[in-house]
PDB file of C-alpha atoms and ligand atoms in Angstrom:
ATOM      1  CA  UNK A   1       9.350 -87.715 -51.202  1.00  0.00           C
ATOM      2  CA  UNK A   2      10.860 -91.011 -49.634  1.00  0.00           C
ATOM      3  CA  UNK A   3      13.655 -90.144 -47.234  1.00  0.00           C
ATOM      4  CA  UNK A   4      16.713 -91.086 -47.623  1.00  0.00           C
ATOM      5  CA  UNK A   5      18.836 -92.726 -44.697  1.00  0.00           C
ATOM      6  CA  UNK A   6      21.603 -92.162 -43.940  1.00  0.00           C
ATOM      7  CA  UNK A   7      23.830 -94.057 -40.683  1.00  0.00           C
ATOM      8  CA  UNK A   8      27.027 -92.427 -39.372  1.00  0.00           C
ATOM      9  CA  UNK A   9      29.827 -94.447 -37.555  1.00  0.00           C
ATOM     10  CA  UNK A  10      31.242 -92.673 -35.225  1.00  0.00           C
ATOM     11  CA  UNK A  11      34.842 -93.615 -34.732  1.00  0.00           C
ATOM     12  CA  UNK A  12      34.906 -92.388 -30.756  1.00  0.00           C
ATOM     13  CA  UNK A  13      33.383 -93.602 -27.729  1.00  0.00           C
ATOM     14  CA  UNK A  14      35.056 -90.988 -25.273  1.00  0.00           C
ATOM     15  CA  UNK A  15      31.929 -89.549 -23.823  1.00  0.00           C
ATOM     16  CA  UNK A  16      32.819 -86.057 -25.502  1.00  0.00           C
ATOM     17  CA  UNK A  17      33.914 -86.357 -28.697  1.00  0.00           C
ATOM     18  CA  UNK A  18      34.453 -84.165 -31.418  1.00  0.00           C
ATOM     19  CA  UNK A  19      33.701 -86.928 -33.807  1.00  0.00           C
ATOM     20  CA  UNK A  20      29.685 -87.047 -31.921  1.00  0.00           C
ATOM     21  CA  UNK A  21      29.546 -83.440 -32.110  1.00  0.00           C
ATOM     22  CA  UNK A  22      30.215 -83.093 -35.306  1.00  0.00           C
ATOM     23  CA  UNK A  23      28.055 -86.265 -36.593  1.00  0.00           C
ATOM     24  CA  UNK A  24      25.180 -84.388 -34.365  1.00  0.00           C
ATOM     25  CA  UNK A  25      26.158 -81.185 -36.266  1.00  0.00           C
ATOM     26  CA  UNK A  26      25.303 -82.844 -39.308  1.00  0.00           C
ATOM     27  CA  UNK A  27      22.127 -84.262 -38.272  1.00  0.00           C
ATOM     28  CA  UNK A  28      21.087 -80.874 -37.111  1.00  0.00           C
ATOM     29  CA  UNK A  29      21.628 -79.350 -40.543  1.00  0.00           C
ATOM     30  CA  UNK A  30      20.595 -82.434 -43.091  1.00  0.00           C
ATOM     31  CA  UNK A  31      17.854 -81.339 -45.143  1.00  0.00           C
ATOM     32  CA  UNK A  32      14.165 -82.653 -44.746  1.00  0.00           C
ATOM     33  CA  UNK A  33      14.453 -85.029 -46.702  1.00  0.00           C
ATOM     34  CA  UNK A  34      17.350 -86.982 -45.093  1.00  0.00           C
ATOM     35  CA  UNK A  35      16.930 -89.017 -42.076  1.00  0.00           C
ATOM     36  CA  UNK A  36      20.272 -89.285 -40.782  1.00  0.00           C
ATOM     37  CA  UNK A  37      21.030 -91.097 -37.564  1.00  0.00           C
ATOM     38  CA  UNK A  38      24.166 -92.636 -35.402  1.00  0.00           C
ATOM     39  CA  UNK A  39      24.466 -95.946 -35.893  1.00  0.00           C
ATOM     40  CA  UNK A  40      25.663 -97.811 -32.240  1.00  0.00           C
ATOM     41  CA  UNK A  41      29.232 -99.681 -33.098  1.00  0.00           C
ATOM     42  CA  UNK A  42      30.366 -99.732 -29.386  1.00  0.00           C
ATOM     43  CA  UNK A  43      27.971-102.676 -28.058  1.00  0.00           C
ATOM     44  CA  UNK A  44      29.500-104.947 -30.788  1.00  0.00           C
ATOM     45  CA  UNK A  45      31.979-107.586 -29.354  1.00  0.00           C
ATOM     46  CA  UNK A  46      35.502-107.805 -30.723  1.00  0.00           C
ATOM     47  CA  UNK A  47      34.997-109.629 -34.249  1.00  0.00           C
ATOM     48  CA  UNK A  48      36.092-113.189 -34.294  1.00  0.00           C
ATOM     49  CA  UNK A  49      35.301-115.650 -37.632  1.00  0.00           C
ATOM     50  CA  UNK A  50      34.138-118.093 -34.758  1.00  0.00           C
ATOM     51  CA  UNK A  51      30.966-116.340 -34.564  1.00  0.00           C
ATOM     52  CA  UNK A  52      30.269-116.916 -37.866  1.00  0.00           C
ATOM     53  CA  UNK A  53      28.269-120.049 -37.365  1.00  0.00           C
ATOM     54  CA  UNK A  54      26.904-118.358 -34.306  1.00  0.00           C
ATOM     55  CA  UNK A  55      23.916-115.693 -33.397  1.00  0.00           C
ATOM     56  CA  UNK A  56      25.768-112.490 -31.882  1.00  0.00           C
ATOM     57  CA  UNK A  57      22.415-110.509 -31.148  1.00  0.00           C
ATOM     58  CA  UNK A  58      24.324-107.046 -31.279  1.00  0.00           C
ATOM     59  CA  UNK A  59      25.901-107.775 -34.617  1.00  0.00           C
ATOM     60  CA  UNK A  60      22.349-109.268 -36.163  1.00  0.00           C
ATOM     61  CA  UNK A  61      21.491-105.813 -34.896  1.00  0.00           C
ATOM     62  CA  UNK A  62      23.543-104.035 -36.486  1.00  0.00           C
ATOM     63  CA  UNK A  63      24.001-106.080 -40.133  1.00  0.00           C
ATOM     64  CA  UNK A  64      20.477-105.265 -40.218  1.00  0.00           C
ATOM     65  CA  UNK A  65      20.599-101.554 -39.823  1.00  0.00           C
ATOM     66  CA  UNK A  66      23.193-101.011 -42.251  1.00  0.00           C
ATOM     67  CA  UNK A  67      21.402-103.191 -44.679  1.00  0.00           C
ATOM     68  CA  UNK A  68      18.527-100.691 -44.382  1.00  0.00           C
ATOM     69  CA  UNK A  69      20.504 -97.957 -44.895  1.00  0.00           C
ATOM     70  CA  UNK A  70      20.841 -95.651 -48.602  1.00  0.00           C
ATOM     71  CA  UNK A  71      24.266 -94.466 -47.580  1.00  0.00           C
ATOM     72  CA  UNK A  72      27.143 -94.472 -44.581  1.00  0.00           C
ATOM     73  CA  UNK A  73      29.079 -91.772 -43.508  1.00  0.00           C
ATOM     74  CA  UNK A  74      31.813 -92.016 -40.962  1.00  0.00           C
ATOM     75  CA  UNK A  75      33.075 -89.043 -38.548  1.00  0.00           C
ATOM     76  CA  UNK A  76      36.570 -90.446 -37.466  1.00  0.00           C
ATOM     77  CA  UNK A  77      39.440 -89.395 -34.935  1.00  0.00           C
ATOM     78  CA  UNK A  78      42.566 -91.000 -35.586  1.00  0.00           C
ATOM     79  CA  UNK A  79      44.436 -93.552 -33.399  1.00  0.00           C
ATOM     80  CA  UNK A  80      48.066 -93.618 -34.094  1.00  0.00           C
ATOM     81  CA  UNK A  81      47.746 -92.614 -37.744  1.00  0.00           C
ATOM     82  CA  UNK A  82      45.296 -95.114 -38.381  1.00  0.00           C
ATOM     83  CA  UNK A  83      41.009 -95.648 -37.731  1.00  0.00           C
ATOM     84  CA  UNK A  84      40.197 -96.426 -33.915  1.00  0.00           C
ATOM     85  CA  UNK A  85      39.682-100.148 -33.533  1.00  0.00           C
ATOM     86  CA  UNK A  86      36.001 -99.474 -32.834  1.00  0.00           C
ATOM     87  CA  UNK A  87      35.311 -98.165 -36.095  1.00  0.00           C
ATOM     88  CA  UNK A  88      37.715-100.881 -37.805  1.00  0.00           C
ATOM     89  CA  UNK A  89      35.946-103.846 -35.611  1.00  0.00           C
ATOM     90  CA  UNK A  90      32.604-102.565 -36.945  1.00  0.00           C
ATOM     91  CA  UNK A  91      34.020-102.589 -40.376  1.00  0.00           C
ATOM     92  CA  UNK A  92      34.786-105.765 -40.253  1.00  0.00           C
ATOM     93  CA  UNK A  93      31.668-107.403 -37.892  1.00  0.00           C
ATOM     94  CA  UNK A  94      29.429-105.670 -41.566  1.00  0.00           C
ATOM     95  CA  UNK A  95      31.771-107.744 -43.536  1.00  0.00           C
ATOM     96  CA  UNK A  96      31.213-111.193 -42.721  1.00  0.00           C
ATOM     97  CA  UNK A  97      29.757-114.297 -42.804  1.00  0.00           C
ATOM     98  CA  UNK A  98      32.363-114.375 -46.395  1.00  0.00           C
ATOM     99  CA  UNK A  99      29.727-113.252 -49.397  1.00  0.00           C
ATOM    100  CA  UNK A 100      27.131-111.680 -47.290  1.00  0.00           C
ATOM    101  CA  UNK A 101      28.737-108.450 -46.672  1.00  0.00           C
ATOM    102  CA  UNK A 102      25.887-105.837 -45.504  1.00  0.00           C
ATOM    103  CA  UNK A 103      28.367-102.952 -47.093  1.00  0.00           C
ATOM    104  CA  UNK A 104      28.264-103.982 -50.684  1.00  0.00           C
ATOM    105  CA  UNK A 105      27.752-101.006 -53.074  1.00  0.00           C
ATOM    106  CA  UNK A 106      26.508 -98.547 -50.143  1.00  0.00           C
ATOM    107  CA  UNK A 107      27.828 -95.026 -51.364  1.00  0.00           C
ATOM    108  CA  UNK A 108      29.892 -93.731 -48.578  1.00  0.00           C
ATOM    109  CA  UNK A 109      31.845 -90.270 -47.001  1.00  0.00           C
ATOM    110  CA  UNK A 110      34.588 -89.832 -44.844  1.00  0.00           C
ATOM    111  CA  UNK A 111      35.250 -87.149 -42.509  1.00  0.00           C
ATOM    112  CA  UNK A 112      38.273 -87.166 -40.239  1.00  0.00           C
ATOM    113  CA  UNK A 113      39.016 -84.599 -37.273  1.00  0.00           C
ATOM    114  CA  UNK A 114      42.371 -84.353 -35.213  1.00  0.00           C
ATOM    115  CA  UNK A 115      43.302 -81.010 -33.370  1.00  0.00           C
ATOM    116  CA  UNK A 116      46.968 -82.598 -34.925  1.00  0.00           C
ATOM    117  CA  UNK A 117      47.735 -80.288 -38.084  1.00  0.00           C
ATOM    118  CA  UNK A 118      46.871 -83.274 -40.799  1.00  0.00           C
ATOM    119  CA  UNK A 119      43.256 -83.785 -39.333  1.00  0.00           C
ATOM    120  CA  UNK A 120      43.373 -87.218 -39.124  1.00  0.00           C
ATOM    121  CA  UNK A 121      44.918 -87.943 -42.358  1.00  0.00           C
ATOM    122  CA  UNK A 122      46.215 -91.472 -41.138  1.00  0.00           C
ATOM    123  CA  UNK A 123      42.619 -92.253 -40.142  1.00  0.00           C
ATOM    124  CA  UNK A 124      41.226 -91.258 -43.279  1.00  0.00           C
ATOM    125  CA  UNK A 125      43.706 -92.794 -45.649  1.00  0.00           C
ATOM    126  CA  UNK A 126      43.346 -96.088 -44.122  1.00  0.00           C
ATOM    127  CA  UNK A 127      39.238 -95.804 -44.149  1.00  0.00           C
ATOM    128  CA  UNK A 128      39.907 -95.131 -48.044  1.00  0.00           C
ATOM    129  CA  UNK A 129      41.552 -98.524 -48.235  1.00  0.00           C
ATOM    130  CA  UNK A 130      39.041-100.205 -46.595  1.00  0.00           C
ATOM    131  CA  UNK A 131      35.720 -99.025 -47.835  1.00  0.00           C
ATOM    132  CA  UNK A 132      37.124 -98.861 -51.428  1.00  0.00           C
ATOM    133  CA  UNK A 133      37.511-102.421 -51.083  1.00  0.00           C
ATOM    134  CA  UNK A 134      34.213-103.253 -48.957  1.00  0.00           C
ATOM    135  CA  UNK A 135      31.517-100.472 -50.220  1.00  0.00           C
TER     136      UNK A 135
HETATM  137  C1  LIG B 201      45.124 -93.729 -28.650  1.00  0.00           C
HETATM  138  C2  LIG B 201      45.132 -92.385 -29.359  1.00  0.00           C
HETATM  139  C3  LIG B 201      45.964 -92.226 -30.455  1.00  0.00           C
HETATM  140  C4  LIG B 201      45.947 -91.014 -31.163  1.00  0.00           C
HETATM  141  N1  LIG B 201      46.722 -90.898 -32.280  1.00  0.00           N
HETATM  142  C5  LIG B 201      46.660 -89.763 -33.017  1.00  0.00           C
HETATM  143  C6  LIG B 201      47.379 -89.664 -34.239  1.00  0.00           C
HETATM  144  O1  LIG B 201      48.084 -90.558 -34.675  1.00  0.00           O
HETATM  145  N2  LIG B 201      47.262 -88.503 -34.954  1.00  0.00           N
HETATM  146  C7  LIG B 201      46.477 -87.455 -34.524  1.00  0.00           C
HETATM  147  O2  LIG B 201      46.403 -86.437 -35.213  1.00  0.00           O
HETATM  148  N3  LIG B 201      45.776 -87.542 -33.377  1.00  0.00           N
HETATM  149  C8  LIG B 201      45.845 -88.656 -32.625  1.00  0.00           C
HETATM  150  N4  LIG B 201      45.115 -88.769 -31.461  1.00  0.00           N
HETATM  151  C9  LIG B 201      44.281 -87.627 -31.068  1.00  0.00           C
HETATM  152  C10 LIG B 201      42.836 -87.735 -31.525  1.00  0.00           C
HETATM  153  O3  LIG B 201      42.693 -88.159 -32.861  1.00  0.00           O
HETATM  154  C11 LIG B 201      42.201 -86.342 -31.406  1.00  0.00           C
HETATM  155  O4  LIG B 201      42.290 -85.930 -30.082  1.00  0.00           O
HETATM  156  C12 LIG B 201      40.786 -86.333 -31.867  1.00  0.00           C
HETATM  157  O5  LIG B 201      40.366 -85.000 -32.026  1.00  0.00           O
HETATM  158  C13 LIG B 201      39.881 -87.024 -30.838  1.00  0.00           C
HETATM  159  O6  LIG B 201      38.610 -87.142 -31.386  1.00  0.00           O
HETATM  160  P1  LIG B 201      37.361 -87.527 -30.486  1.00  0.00           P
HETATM  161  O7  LIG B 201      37.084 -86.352 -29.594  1.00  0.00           O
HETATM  162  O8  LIG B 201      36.265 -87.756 -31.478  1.00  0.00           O
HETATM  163  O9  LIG B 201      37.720 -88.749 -29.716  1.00  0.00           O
HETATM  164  C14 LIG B 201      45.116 -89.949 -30.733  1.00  0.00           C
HETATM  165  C15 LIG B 201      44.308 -90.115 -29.597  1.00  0.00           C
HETATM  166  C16 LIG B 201      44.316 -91.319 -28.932  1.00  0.00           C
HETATM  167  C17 LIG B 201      43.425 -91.495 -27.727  1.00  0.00           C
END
């Protein structure tokens, strides 16, 4: 059977983080015939429509791994009731040039963690209004 793959953003790049632990978590326990790996979002340079015309080797990179990806999922902390830029600069890098969006019609999950009592509710939320407009 043809694996499936699957990328996970990881919206943390504190060396610790509960969001890698549980995306490695998940990894450990995907069935055989998922191939599920982190996809790197915290080389890629702040996003700026500039770069548009030009070649930004770490976001070439990276359009091109989530173009060859079946599905994303995204293990999130939340920044001030909201995503952490990381994740939302990587959001958007995927999202340009205009009409050549690499997330278009990728089926996609959202896990949020917080040791705050809502879990990361903000974080979430405003991932839901983003990838229902871009996936
Ligand atoms: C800048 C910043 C803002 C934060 N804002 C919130 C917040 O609004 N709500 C919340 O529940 N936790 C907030 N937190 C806490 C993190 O979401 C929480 O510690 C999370 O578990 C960290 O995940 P990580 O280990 O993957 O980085 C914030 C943390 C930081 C560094």
């Amino acid at each position: 059977m043809k694996k499936r793959k699957i990328g996970i953003l990881v919206g943390s790049l504190r060396k610790n983080a509960y969001s890698k632990s549980v995306a490695n978590c998940l990894i450990e326990i995907a069935p055989e015939h998922f191939d599920v790996q982190i996809v790197e979002i915290g080389n890629l340079p702040i996003y700026n429509q500039d770069y548009d015309d030009e070649e930004i080797e770490e976001y070439s990179k990276f359009r091109e791994t989530i173009k060859s990806l079946d599905a994303i999922l995204i293990v999130t902390a939340e920044h001030n009731r909201s995503m952490p830029a990381v994740l939302k600069n990587a959001l958007d890098v995927g999202s340009r040039p205009y009409g050549k969006s690499v997330w278009n019609e990728k089926p996609g999950a959202i896990i949020s963690q917080s040791y705050g009592t809502i879990g990361g509710f903000g974080a979430n939320h405003h991932l839901r209004q983003v990838t229902s407009f871009l996936f």
